Short mmCIF file of C-alpha atoms and ligand atoms in Angstrom, two decimals:
data_model
loop_
_atom_site.label_atom_id
_atom_site.label_comp_id
_atom_site.label_asym_id
_atom_site.label_seq_id
_atom_site.Cartn_x
_atom_site.Cartn_y
_atom_site.Cartn_z
CA MET B 610 11.12 12.56 -5.14
CA ALA B 611 10.97 11.07 -1.47
CA THR B 612 7.05 11.05 -1.40
CA ALA B 613 7.29 9.20 -4.77
CA ALA B 614 9.65 6.42 -3.73
CA SER B 615 8.10 6.10 -0.71
CA ALA B 616 4.93 5.38 -2.59
CA VAL B 617 6.18 2.88 -4.44
CA GLY B 618 6.00 -0.92 -2.49
CA LEU B 619 4.61 -4.14 -2.02
CA GLY B 620 1.89 -2.06 -2.60
CA ASN B 621 2.53 -1.99 -5.90
CA ILE B 622 4.19 -5.29 -6.81
CA TRP B 623 2.41 -7.11 -4.29
CA ARG B 624 -0.66 -5.65 -3.76
CA PHE B 625 -2.21 -4.31 -7.03
CA PRO B 626 -2.03 -7.43 -9.31
CA TYR B 627 -3.90 -9.63 -6.98
CA LEU B 628 -6.70 -7.16 -6.52
CA ALA B 629 -7.10 -6.54 -10.04
CA ALA B 630 -6.94 -10.31 -10.72
CA LYS B 631 -9.81 -10.71 -7.88
CA TYR B 632 -12.16 -8.02 -8.96
CA GLY B 633 -12.15 -8.35 -12.59
CA GLY B 634 -9.27 -7.42 -14.16
CA GLY B 635 -10.05 -4.41 -16.67
CA ILE B 636 -13.11 -3.00 -14.78
CA PHE B 637 -11.10 -2.57 -11.77
CA LEU B 638 -8.17 -0.87 -13.81
CA ILE B 639 -10.36 1.82 -14.92
CA VAL B 640 -12.14 2.31 -11.75
CA TYR B 641 -8.83 2.67 -10.05
CA LEU B 642 -7.31 5.08 -12.79
CA VAL B 643 -10.39 7.72 -13.07
CA LEU B 644 -10.05 6.93 -8.73
CA VAL B 645 -6.61 8.64 -8.53
CA VAL B 646 -6.60 11.21 -11.23
CA THR B 647 -10.02 12.35 -8.91
CA PHE B 648 -10.15 11.61 -5.66
CA GLY B 649 -6.78 10.37 -5.04
CA HIS B 650 -5.15 13.27 -6.26
CA THR B 651 -7.85 15.80 -4.27
CA MET B 652 -6.61 13.56 -1.17
CA LEU B 653 -2.62 14.13 -1.65
CA MET B 654 -2.88 17.50 -1.84
CA SER B 655 -4.98 18.13 0.82
CA GLU B 656 -2.81 16.35 3.13
CA THR B 657 0.36 17.75 1.44
CA ALA B 658 -1.14 21.14 2.33
CA LEU B 659 -2.66 20.71 5.65
CA GLY B 660 0.82 19.46 6.70
CA ARG B 661 2.67 22.62 5.07
CA MET B 662 0.65 25.04 6.58
CA THR B 663 0.45 23.55 10.21
CA ARG B 664 4.15 22.08 9.90
CA LYS B 665 3.20 19.37 11.86
CA SER B 666 2.41 16.07 11.39
CA PRO B 667 -0.91 14.31 11.71
CA VAL B 668 -1.94 14.48 15.49
CA GLY B 669 -0.34 17.81 15.77
CA ALA B 670 -1.99 19.29 12.44
CA PHE B 671 -5.29 18.33 13.60
CA GLN B 672 -4.87 20.15 17.07
CA SER B 673 -3.60 23.00 15.76
CA PHE B 674 -7.35 24.03 14.67
CA GLY B 675 -8.47 23.11 18.69
CA ASN B 676 -7.94 20.50 21.20
CA SER B 677 -11.77 18.75 20.76
CA LEU B 678 -12.54 15.76 20.64
CA PRO B 679 -12.85 14.94 17.04
CA LEU B 680 -9.78 16.92 16.49
CA ARG B 681 -8.19 14.22 18.64
CA PHE B 682 -9.85 11.60 17.18
CA GLY B 683 -9.24 12.50 13.57
CA GLY B 684 -5.07 13.17 13.96
CA TRP B 685 -5.08 10.06 15.61
CA ILE B 686 -6.87 7.90 13.48
CA ASN B 687 -4.56 8.93 10.92
CA ALA B 688 -1.45 8.31 13.11
CA MET B 689 -3.15 4.69 14.21
CA VAL B 690 -3.54 3.16 10.51
CA PRO B 691 0.79 2.41 9.46
CA MET B 692 0.88 1.53 13.15
CA LEU B 693 -2.08 -1.63 12.02
CA ILE B 694 -0.60 -1.78 8.43
CA VAL B 695 3.31 -2.62 9.29
CA PRO B 696 2.76 -5.38 11.25
CA TYR B 697 1.20 -7.32 8.29
CA TYR B 698 3.79 -5.66 5.93
CA ALA B 699 7.06 -6.91 8.05
CA PHE B 700 5.11 -10.43 7.87
CA ILE B 701 5.01 -10.16 3.73
CA GLY B 702 8.46 -8.54 3.63
CA GLY B 703 9.33 -12.09 5.55
CA TRP B 704 8.04 -13.83 2.42
CA ILE B 705 10.57 -12.01 0.10
CA ILE B 706 13.55 -12.51 2.67
CA LYS B 707 12.44 -16.54 2.48
CA TYR B 708 12.70 -16.49 -1.70
CA LEU B 709 15.99 -13.97 -1.54
CA TYR B 710 17.32 -16.65 0.58
CA GLU B 711 15.99 -19.95 -0.96
CA TYR B 712 17.08 -18.53 -4.41
CA PHE B 713 20.83 -17.79 -3.53
CA ALA B 714 20.54 -21.70 -1.78
CA GLY B 715 19.93 -22.21 -5.83
CA ASN B 716 16.45 -23.61 -5.03
CA THR B 717 15.04 -22.48 -8.30
CA ALA B 718 12.90 -25.10 -9.33
CA ALA B 719 11.32 -26.19 -6.07
CA LEU B 720 10.04 -22.85 -5.61
CA ALA B 721 8.23 -22.85 -8.70
CA GLY B 722 6.41 -25.63 -7.44
CA ASP B 723 2.79 -25.85 -7.09
CA ASN B 724 2.64 -26.18 -3.58
CA TYR B 725 5.75 -24.55 -2.47
CA PHE B 726 4.37 -21.01 -0.82
CA ILE B 727 1.46 -22.90 0.89
CA ASP B 728 3.54 -25.30 2.79
CA PHE B 729 5.89 -22.44 3.32
CA ILE B 730 3.18 -20.14 5.07
CA THR B 731 1.83 -23.00 7.04
CA SER B 732 4.73 -24.00 8.76
CA PHE B 733 4.79 -21.83 11.92
CA SER B 734 8.33 -21.84 12.79
CA SER B 735 9.97 -20.67 8.93
CA ALA B 736 7.03 -17.56 8.17
CA GLU B 737 8.27 -16.61 11.56
CA ILE B 738 11.31 -16.53 11.50
CA CYS B 739 11.49 -14.67 7.92
CA PHE B 740 8.58 -11.87 9.21
CA ILE B 741 11.48 -11.37 12.60
CA VAL B 742 14.34 -11.18 10.05
CA PHE B 743 12.86 -8.66 8.13
CA THR B 744 10.89 -6.55 11.17
CA VAL B 745 14.44 -6.57 13.20
CA LEU B 746 16.03 -4.83 9.95
CA THR B 747 13.10 -1.99 9.93
CA PHE B 748 14.04 -2.07 13.40
CA LEU B 749 17.33 -1.09 13.79
CA VAL B 750 17.03 0.91 10.57
CA VAL B 751 14.62 3.16 12.37
CA LEU B 752 16.61 2.81 15.69
CA MET B 753 19.47 4.69 13.92
CA GLY B 754 17.77 7.39 12.35
CA VAL B 755 19.17 6.18 9.24
CA GLY B 756 16.50 6.13 7.10
CA ASN B 757 18.01 8.46 4.64
CA GLY B 758 20.55 6.42 3.73
CA VAL B 759 17.98 3.74 2.85
CA GLU B 760 15.74 5.70 0.95
CA LYS B 761 18.61 7.43 -0.66
CA ALA B 762 20.01 3.36 -2.07
CA SER B 763 16.23 2.93 -2.93
CA LYS B 764 16.73 5.92 -5.42
CA VAL B 765 19.37 3.05 -7.51
CA MET B 766 17.62 0.22 -6.72
CA MET B 767 14.12 1.92 -8.17
CA PRO B 768 15.08 2.25 -10.85
CA ILE B 769 16.91 -1.17 -11.30
CA LEU B 770 14.03 -2.61 -10.42
CA ILE B 771 11.31 -1.01 -13.15
CA LEU B 772 14.08 -1.78 -15.89
CA LEU B 773 13.90 -5.71 -14.49
CA ALA B 774 10.12 -5.53 -14.65
CA ILE B 775 9.84 -3.88 -18.22
CA VAL B 776 11.70 -7.30 -18.97
CA ILE B 777 9.85 -9.31 -17.50
CA VAL B 778 6.78 -8.07 -18.61
CA VAL B 779 8.47 -8.65 -21.82
CA TYR B 780 9.62 -11.65 -21.33
CA THR B 781 6.17 -13.46 -20.02
CA ILE B 782 4.17 -11.25 -22.78
CA ALA B 783 6.03 -13.45 -25.36
CA GLN B 784 4.85 -16.86 -23.58
CA PRO B 785 2.19 -19.00 -24.94
CA GLY B 786 -1.66 -17.96 -24.02
CA ALA B 787 0.18 -14.70 -22.30
CA LEU B 788 -1.85 -12.32 -24.17
CA GLU B 789 -5.24 -13.44 -23.10
CA GLY B 790 -4.05 -12.45 -19.90
CA VAL B 791 -2.76 -8.97 -20.85
CA ARG B 792 -6.74 -8.61 -22.48
CA TYR B 793 -7.95 -9.80 -19.13
CA PHE B 794 -5.80 -7.04 -17.40
CA LEU B 795 -6.54 -4.38 -20.00
CA ILE B 796 -10.20 -5.05 -21.43
CA PRO B 797 -13.12 -3.74 -19.34
CA ASN B 798 -15.85 -6.28 -18.88
CA PHE B 799 -18.54 -3.89 -17.23
CA ARG B 800 -20.06 -7.07 -16.34
CA LYS B 801 -17.45 -7.46 -13.32
CA PHE B 802 -18.54 -4.44 -11.83
CA SER B 803 -19.56 -4.44 -8.50
CA LEU B 804 -19.69 -2.18 -5.68
CA MET B 805 -16.59 -4.46 -3.91
CA THR B 806 -14.91 -3.58 -7.14
CA LEU B 807 -14.96 0.26 -5.84
CA VAL B 808 -14.43 -0.72 -2.12
CA ALA B 809 -11.42 -2.64 -3.25
CA ALA B 810 -9.95 0.57 -5.76
CA MET B 811 -10.41 2.70 -3.26
CA GLY B 812 -8.60 0.98 -0.90
CA GLN B 813 -5.70 0.27 -2.71
CA MET B 814 -5.53 3.74 -3.40
CA PHE B 815 -4.91 5.09 -0.31
CA TYR B 816 -2.59 2.17 0.39
CA SER B 817 -0.73 3.03 -2.72
CA LEU B 818 -0.52 6.35 -2.71
CA SER B 819 0.24 6.23 1.17
CA ILE B 820 -2.95 8.28 1.75
CA ALA B 821 -5.19 8.12 5.05
CA MET B 822 -1.98 7.31 7.09
CA GLY B 823 -0.38 10.48 8.12
CA VAL B 824 2.36 10.07 5.91
CA LEU B 825 1.91 12.86 3.65
CA TYR B 826 0.70 15.34 6.59
CA THR B 827 4.65 14.64 7.79
CA TYR B 828 6.29 14.83 3.96
CA GLY B 829 4.08 18.00 3.73
CA SER B 830 5.45 19.88 7.10
CA TYR B 831 9.12 18.94 5.45
CA LEU B 832 7.98 20.59 1.88
CA LYS B 833 8.85 24.20 1.38
CA LYS B 834 7.08 27.28 0.55
CA ASP B 835 7.68 27.54 -3.12
CA GLY B 836 7.63 23.47 -3.65
CA ASP B 837 4.51 23.11 -6.34
CA ILE B 838 2.06 20.91 -4.31
CA GLU B 839 0.23 20.35 -7.54
CA LYS B 840 2.84 19.20 -9.34
CA THR B 841 4.38 17.47 -6.73
CA SER B 842 1.13 15.23 -6.34
CA ARG B 843 0.76 14.55 -10.48
CA LEU B 844 3.88 13.22 -10.52
CA VAL B 845 3.51 10.92 -7.58
CA GLU B 846 0.53 9.58 -9.16
CA GLY B 847 1.87 8.69 -12.10
CA PHE B 848 4.75 7.32 -10.88
CA ASP B 849 3.45 5.16 -8.76
CA THR B 850 0.32 3.96 -10.42
CA GLY B 851 2.98 3.42 -13.68
CA VAL B 852 4.75 0.86 -11.51
CA SER B 853 1.36 -0.53 -10.46
CA MET B 854 1.23 -1.69 -13.94
CA LEU B 855 3.79 -2.65 -14.86
CA ALA B 856 3.61 -4.85 -11.85
CA GLY B 857 0.21 -5.85 -12.76
CA LEU B 858 1.53 -6.79 -17.06
CA MET B 859 4.19 -8.53 -15.34
CA ILE B 860 2.20 -11.16 -13.18
CA ILE B 861 -1.28 -11.49 -14.65
CA PRO B 862 -0.04 -12.58 -17.97
CA ALA B 863 1.68 -14.92 -16.01
CA VAL B 864 -1.14 -16.53 -14.23
CA PHE B 865 -2.50 -17.35 -17.50
CA ALA B 866 0.54 -18.91 -19.00
CA PHE B 867 1.87 -20.97 -16.41
CA SER B 868 -1.10 -21.58 -14.31
CA GLY B 869 -4.06 -21.86 -17.34
CA GLY B 870 -5.88 -18.59 -15.93
CA SER B 871 -8.24 -20.55 -14.02
CA GLU B 872 -10.58 -18.86 -11.87
CA ASP B 873 -8.78 -20.36 -8.87
CA SER B 874 -5.67 -19.43 -9.73
CA ILE B 875 -6.59 -16.12 -10.75
CA GLN B 876 -8.39 -15.41 -7.67
CA SER B 877 -5.91 -16.81 -4.85
CA GLY B 878 -5.05 -13.60 -3.41
CA PRO B 879 -1.96 -12.71 -1.36
CA PHE B 880 -0.01 -15.64 -2.55
CA LEU B 881 -0.80 -14.72 -6.58
CA MET B 882 3.08 -12.90 -6.76
CA PHE B 883 4.83 -15.64 -4.76
CA VAL B 884 3.29 -18.83 -6.97
CA THR B 885 3.28 -16.86 -10.38
CA ILE B 886 6.50 -14.84 -10.20
CA PRO B 887 8.99 -18.69 -9.67
CA LYS B 888 7.62 -20.21 -12.55
CA VAL B 889 8.35 -17.04 -14.30
CA PHE B 890 11.99 -17.18 -13.47
CA GLU B 891 11.89 -20.96 -13.82
CA ASN B 892 10.86 -20.89 -17.23
CA MET B 893 13.65 -18.44 -18.11
CA GLY B 894 16.33 -21.16 -17.49
CA LEU B 895 18.95 -18.60 -16.25
CA GLY B 896 19.29 -19.97 -12.71
CA ASN B 897 18.50 -17.92 -9.63
CA ILE B 898 19.94 -15.16 -11.27
CA PRO B 899 16.65 -13.13 -12.03
CA GLY B 900 15.23 -14.42 -9.03
CA ILE B 901 17.48 -12.98 -6.55
CA VAL B 902 18.12 -9.54 -8.84
CA PHE B 903 14.11 -9.21 -8.10
CA PHE B 904 13.68 -10.24 -4.94
CA LEU B 905 16.15 -7.96 -3.74
CA MET B 906 15.09 -5.03 -5.54
CA VAL B 907 11.68 -6.18 -3.99
CA LEU B 908 12.80 -6.27 -0.82
CA PHE B 909 14.39 -2.62 -0.59
CA ALA B 910 11.53 -1.25 -2.25
CA ALA B 911 9.52 -2.88 0.87
CA LEU B 912 11.86 -1.98 3.43
CA THR B 913 11.98 1.73 2.44
CA SER B 914 7.78 1.60 2.83
CA SER B 915 8.31 -0.75 6.54
CA ILE B 916 10.72 2.19 8.02
CA SER B 917 8.82 5.39 6.80
CA MET B 918 5.87 3.66 8.14
CA MET B 919 7.65 2.50 11.56
CA GLU B 920 9.28 5.67 12.00
CA SER B 921 5.83 7.70 11.27
CA GLY B 922 4.28 5.35 14.39
CA VAL B 923 7.92 6.24 16.58
CA SER B 924 7.82 9.74 15.89
CA THR B 925 4.28 9.77 16.77
CA PHE B 926 4.98 8.08 20.08
CA MET B 927 7.83 10.54 20.64
CA ASP B 928 5.67 13.81 20.24
CA GLN B 929 2.81 12.78 22.55
CA THR B 930 4.56 11.20 25.18
CA GLY B 931 7.87 12.71 24.88
CA TRP B 932 9.96 9.70 25.26
CA SER B 933 13.52 8.74 23.87
CA ARG B 934 13.47 7.22 20.44
CA GLY B 935 15.03 4.43 21.63
CA LYS B 936 11.87 3.86 24.39
CA CYS B 937 9.71 4.59 20.95
CA SER B 938 11.18 2.00 18.71
CA VAL B 939 10.92 -1.02 21.47
CA LEU B 940 7.31 -0.34 21.87
CA MET B 941 6.49 0.05 18.03
CA GLY B 942 9.09 -3.04 17.62
CA MET B 943 7.01 -4.92 19.85
CA ILE B 944 3.06 -4.29 18.24
CA MET B 945 5.00 -4.96 14.93
CA LEU B 946 5.87 -8.60 16.93
CA LEU B 947 2.77 -9.10 18.73
CA LEU B 948 0.32 -8.30 15.25
CA GLY B 949 2.62 -9.72 12.88
CA THR B 950 3.19 -13.28 14.82
CA ALA B 951 -0.67 -13.21 15.14
CA CYS B 952 -0.89 -13.02 11.19
CA ALA B 953 1.57 -16.01 11.04
CA LEU B 954 -0.31 -17.93 13.58
CA GLY B 955 -3.35 -17.20 11.10
CA TYR B 956 -2.39 -19.52 8.48
CA SER B 957 -1.02 -22.31 11.00
CA ALA B 958 -2.09 -22.71 14.67
CA TRP B 959 -5.10 -20.22 14.80
CA SER B 960 -6.12 -21.34 11.15
CA ALA B 961 -9.36 -21.83 12.53
CA VAL B 962 -9.45 -18.07 14.02
CA GLN B 963 -11.18 -16.42 11.13
CA PRO B 964 -12.45 -12.73 11.47
CA LEU B 965 -15.44 -12.00 9.45
CA GLY B 966 -14.49 -15.12 7.16
CA MET B 967 -10.94 -14.29 6.91
CA SER B 968 -7.39 -15.30 7.58
CA ILE B 969 -5.82 -12.74 9.94
CA LEU B 970 -3.73 -10.93 7.88
CA ASP B 971 -6.78 -10.58 5.29
CA PHE B 972 -8.89 -9.61 8.05
CA PHE B 973 -6.05 -6.90 9.36
CA ASP B 974 -5.55 -5.61 5.60
CA PHE B 975 -9.24 -5.06 5.11
CA LEU B 976 -9.77 -3.50 8.90
CA THR B 977 -7.25 -1.10 7.74
CA ASN B 978 -8.04 -0.37 3.72
CA SER B 979 -11.70 -0.56 3.92
CA ILE B 980 -12.76 0.73 7.16
CA LEU B 981 -9.81 2.45 8.88
CA MET B 982 -8.90 4.66 5.85
CA PRO B 983 -12.23 5.83 4.78
CA ILE B 984 -12.70 7.81 8.46
CA ALA B 985 -8.97 8.47 8.03
CA ALA B 986 -9.98 10.52 5.22
CA LEU B 987 -12.98 11.35 6.02
CA SER B 988 -11.73 13.23 8.89
CA THR B 989 -9.26 14.80 6.70
CA CYS B 990 -12.27 16.02 4.88
CA LEU B 991 -14.06 17.49 7.67
CA LEU B 992 -11.27 19.55 8.99
CA ILE B 993 -10.78 21.15 5.79
CA ILE B 994 -14.97 22.07 5.45
CA LYS B 995 -15.34 22.41 9.02
CA LYS B 996 -12.18 23.76 10.86
CA ALA B 997 -9.34 25.00 8.25
CA GLY B 998 -12.02 26.44 5.40
CA VAL B 999 -11.34 25.21 1.72
CA GLY B 1000 -10.31 28.81 0.82
CA SER B 1001 -7.07 28.96 3.29
CA VAL B 1002 -6.64 25.40 1.83
CA VAL B 1003 -6.98 26.91 -1.45
CA ASP B 1004 -4.70 29.38 -1.02
CA GLU B 1005 -2.04 27.27 0.74
CA ILE B 1006 -1.68 25.59 -2.95
CA ARG B 1007 -2.35 28.26 -4.64
CA SER B 1008 0.92 30.03 -3.18
CA SER B 1009 3.10 27.81 -4.96
CA SER B 1010 1.28 25.83 -7.68
CA ARG B 1011 -1.00 27.08 -10.61
CA PHE B 1012 -3.49 25.09 -9.36
CA LYS B 1013 -5.25 24.10 -12.73
CA SER B 1014 -7.29 21.59 -11.18
CA GLN B 1015 -8.87 24.39 -8.42
CA ARG B 1016 -12.43 24.18 -9.47
CA THR B 1017 -12.65 20.36 -9.50
CA TYR B 1018 -10.69 20.42 -6.42
CA THR B 1019 -12.86 22.59 -4.38
CA PHE B 1020 -15.76 21.07 -5.95
CA PHE B 1021 -14.44 17.26 -4.96
CA ILE B 1022 -13.53 18.05 -1.39
CA ARG B 1023 -16.43 19.73 -0.75
CA TYR B 1024 -18.98 17.31 -1.96
CA LEU B 1025 -17.98 14.16 -3.70
CA SER B 1026 -15.46 13.34 -1.35
CA PRO B 1027 -17.09 13.30 1.76
CA ILE B 1028 -20.13 11.23 -0.14
CA ILE B 1029 -17.75 8.71 -1.81
CA LEU B 1030 -16.06 8.14 1.79
CA LEU B 1031 -19.28 7.46 3.05
CA VAL B 1032 -20.67 5.14 0.66
CA ILE B 1033 -17.30 3.10 0.83
CA LEU B 1034 -17.60 3.24 4.56
CA LEU B 1035 -20.89 1.74 4.51
CA SER B 1036 -20.48 -0.91 1.86
CA SER B 1037 -16.93 -2.23 4.07
CA ILE B 1038 -19.40 -2.14 7.36
CA ALA B 1039 -21.96 -4.03 5.32
CA ALA B 1040 -19.72 -6.45 4.19
CA ALA B 1041 -18.38 -6.99 7.63
CA MET B 1042 -21.57 -8.01 8.36
CA GLY B 1043 -22.09 -10.42 6.06
CA LEU B 1044 -24.76 -8.53 3.80
CA LEU B 1045 -21.97 -7.85 1.15
CA ARG B 1046 -19.55 -10.55 -0.70
CA ILE B 1047 -16.12 -9.16 -0.34
N1 LIG F 415 2.73 3.00 0.01
C1 LIG F 415 3.23 2.16 -0.29
C2 LIG F 415 3.00 0.85 -1.05
O1 LIG F 415 2.72 1.06 -1.81
C3 LIG F 415 3.31 1.61 1.40
C4 LIG F 415 3.69 2.96 2.21
C5 LIG F 415 2.67 3.73 3.33
C6 LIG F 415 5.08 3.43 2.15
C7 LIG F 415 2.97 4.62 4.08
C8 LIG F 415 5.06 4.43 3.27
C9 LIG F 415 4.52 5.42 3.83
O2 LIG F 415 3.19 -0.67 -0.33
#
């Protein structure tokens, strides 16, 4: 349950719908679903099993098989990914703070305006203040070590969020023009497939299931010897994917109903949720209530995720340096402030700084999801094939599961996963060098 709760976050509500919209709707969805039940399942089980086997978080888990350079690198790259994601995650967390604040202030109609979001994001000071509020909230929870309390609260908030999402989905789909959006999201158009569909779906799968971030090693290390790894993994996959699909059904039809489904609005990327959802709420005619409830729930989902990412960074630093929690929290806090502020500047004073032709936020997102995560996942595959042994990981899973998917698992971890990962990595690098369209 804890893993499922941690898996659900901005990845599902904010990131999944805009990627699905951008990369062709139905075709993206199919590729994503196939990846989750095959490749995602393999990686989810592998990381959890390695965590339970070694009883360590990633850096320690890799090093329990030796101290060579590749092993140290493998552990560190897994540990570094959440440290690089959490700054821009908190920056987006700031957008939620902003919207929540404005809904409380009763500005429902203003928020639904076409240019509201763009005006907000391009004014450095307001975006930065909201980002700092979110970062400080995360920091305080991690510093006090009360993550469990928040995690418990989120178990109440999560069902409310899901119920609310269902209400919004039903309402949106009933609007004129929305069915076109449902069709776009659910029915695959194979002509829209490209290599980048695969790359984007793979990155999203990592992000959403918290794979290739070292987080599952840590959770696995807490798992009891009789905890069923296979069943737990299936549960996480199902729950997480269910929430993503709900979010897709909530946001994509809204683009068609309220923004006409034009090419531009569909491709609008990271801003999508913040532009379409306020239009739905304004149209509902219930004042600021839907906005307050919705953004409050999303804030919780985002906070639990940012807390666990920051916590993972802090515990890595604590293990490796022997420093206190306080000192390591401050260090992680500084990293967040520094990189998050760079994202904020990327939309204002530094808008001319466009690494690889992207905004700074998109660049961090691309770097972590399309480059670093495939490398981290590849390291896990190699660790299993070369050091731990596929047999002993299989034994670890079998010791507490019926392991119905053992054959598929072995085939994937030994052959298919490393190959797919290599293809993904090479295409990302090609895209970064301008050889492929991102
Ligand atoms: N999987 C979460 C999401 O979809 C992000 C996350 C990553 C949460 C790592 C916890 C740990 O948003």
